[in-house]
Coordinates of C-alpha atoms in Angstrom, one line a residue:
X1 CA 3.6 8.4 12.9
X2 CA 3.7 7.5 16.6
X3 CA 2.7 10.9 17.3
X4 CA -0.2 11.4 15.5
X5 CA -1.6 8.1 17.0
X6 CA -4.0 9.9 19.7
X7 CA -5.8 11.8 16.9
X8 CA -5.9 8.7 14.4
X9 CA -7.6 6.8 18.2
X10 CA -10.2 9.9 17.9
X11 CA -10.9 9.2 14.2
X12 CA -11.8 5.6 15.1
X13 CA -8.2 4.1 13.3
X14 CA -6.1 2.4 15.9
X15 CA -3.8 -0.2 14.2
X16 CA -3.5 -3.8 14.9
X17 CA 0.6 -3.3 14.9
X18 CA 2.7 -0.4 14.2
X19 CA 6.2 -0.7 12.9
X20 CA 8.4 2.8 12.2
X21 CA 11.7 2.9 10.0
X22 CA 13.3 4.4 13.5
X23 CA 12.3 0.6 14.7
X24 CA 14.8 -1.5 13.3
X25 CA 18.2 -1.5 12.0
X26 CA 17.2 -0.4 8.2
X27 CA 13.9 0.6 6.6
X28 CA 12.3 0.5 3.6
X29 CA 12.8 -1.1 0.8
X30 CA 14.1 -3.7 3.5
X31 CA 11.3 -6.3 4.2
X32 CA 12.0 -5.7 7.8
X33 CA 8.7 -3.7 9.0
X34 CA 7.1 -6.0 7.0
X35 CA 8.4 -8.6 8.8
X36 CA 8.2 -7.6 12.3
X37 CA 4.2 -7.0 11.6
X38 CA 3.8 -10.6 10.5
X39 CA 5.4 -11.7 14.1
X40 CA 3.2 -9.3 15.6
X41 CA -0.2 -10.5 14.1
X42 CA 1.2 -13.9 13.2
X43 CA 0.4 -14.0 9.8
X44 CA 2.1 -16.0 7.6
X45 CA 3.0 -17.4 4.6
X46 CA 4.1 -13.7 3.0
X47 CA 2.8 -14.7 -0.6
X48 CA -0.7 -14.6 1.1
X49 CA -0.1 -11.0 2.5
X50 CA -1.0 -7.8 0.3
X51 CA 1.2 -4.9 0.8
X52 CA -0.9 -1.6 -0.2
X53 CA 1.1 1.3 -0.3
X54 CA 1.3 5.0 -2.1
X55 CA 4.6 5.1 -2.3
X56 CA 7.5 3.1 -4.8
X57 CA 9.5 2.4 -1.8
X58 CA 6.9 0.8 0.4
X59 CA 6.3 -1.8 -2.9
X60 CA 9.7 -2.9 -3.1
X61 CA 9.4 -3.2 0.8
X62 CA 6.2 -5.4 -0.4
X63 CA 8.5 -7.0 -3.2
X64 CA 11.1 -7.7 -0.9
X65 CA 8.6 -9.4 1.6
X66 CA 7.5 -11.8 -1.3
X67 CA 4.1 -10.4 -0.7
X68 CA 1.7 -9.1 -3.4
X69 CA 2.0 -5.6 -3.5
X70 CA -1.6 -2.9 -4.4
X71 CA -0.7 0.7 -5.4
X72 CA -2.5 3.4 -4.8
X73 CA -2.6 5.8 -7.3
X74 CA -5.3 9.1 -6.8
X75 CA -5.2 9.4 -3.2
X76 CA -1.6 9.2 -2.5
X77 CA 2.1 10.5 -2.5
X78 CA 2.1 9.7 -6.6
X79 CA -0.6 11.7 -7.1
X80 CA 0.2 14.0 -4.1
X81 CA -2.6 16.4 -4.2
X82 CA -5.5 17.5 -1.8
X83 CA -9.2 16.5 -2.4
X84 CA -9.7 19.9 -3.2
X85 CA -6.6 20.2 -5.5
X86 CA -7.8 17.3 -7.3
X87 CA -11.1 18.3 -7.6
X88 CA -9.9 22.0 -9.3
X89 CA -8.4 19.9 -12.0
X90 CA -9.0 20.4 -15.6
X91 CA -10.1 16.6 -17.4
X92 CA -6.8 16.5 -19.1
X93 CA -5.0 17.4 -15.9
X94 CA -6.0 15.0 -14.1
X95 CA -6.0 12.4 -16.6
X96 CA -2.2 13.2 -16.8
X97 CA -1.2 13.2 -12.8
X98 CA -3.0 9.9 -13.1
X99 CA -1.4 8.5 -15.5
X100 CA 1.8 9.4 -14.3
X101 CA 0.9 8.0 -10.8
X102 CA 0.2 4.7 -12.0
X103 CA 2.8 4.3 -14.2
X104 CA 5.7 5.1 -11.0
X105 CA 3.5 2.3 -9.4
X106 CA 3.7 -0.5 -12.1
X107 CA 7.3 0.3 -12.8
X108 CA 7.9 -0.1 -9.3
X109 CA 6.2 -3.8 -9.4
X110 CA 2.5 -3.2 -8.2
X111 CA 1.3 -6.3 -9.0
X112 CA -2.4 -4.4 -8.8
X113 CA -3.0 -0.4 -8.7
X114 CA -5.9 1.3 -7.7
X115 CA -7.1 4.8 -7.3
X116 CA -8.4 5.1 -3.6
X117 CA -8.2 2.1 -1.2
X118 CA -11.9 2.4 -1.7
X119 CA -11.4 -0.1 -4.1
X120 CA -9.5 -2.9 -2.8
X121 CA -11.8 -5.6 -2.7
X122 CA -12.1 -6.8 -6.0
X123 CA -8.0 -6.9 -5.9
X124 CA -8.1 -8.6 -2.6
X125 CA -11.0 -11.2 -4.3
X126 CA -8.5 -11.6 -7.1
X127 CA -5.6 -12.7 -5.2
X128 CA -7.3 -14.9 -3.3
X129 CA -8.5 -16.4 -6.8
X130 CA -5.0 -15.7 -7.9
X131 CA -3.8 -18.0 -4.5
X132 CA -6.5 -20.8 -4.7
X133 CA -4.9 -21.3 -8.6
X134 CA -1.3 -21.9 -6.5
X135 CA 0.2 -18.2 -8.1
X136 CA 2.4 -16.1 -5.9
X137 CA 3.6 -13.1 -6.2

C-alpha cells in the first residue's frame, strides 16, 4: 500500500496512520495493526473503535482487537467486481454475489454489514447508541 500512497495524496486520501502486515512480527487476523494505529492516534478503549473492512481476515483482526467490526459487502473483495461489472449484472445475479458477500461477512462476525462505506453512518449512530446502553462488542 505504501507505494500507491503518492496517488491516493493526489486523490485527496492521505491517512491519519498507516500500518502494513510487513510492519510487525505477524498480521492479520492478529490484532497487531490494529493495535499499533490506536498508539498512533491514541484512541482507546478498543470496544469504542469500528473496524470496517472487505475482507473476513481483516474482521477477525477487528474481532481480535475487541472492536466492533462493519463489513462491507458490494464494493469489496467479497463481492470482488468492478463498478462496471456490477453494473452488467442480471437482477438475480447480483442479488446472488450479494448474498453470498454478506453471508462470508456475518459468518466471519461483522457485527454490522453494509453495501458501500457510503453507508456507515447510521451503523456508526448505532454503536454509539449501542455504547451509551454499556454493550460491547
Amino acid at each position: 500500500f505504501r507505494t500507491t500512497l503518492p496517488e491516493a495524496a493526489r486523490q485527496g486520501y492521505v491517512p491519519d496512520a498507516l500500518v502494513c502486515a510487513g510492519d510487525l512480527a505477524t498480521g492479520r487476523p492478529a490484532p497487531l495493526m490494529m493495535y499499533r494505529c490506536f498508539v498512533e492516534l491514541g484512541v482507546w478503549p478498543a470496544h469504542a473503535v469500528v473496524k470496517v473492512d472487505d475482507t473476513e481476515a481483516g474482521l477477525a483482526e477487528g474481532l481480535a482487537a475487541g472492536s466492533w467490526t462493519v463489513g462491507v459487502a458490494l464494493t469489496g473483495n467479497e463481492f470482488g467486481l468492478s463498478p462496471e461489472e456490477t453494473a452488467a449484472l442480471a437482477p438475480e445475479a447480483h442479488a446472488r454475489l450479494r448474498a453470498r458477500a454478506v453471508g462470508r461477512l456475518v459468518a466471519a462476525g461483522a457485527h454490522y454489514v453494509i453495501d458501500s462505506i457510503a453507508e456507515i453512518d447510521p451503523v456508526i449512530d448505532a454503536i454509539e447508541g449501542r455504547l451509551a446502553r454499556g454493550e460491547r462488542p
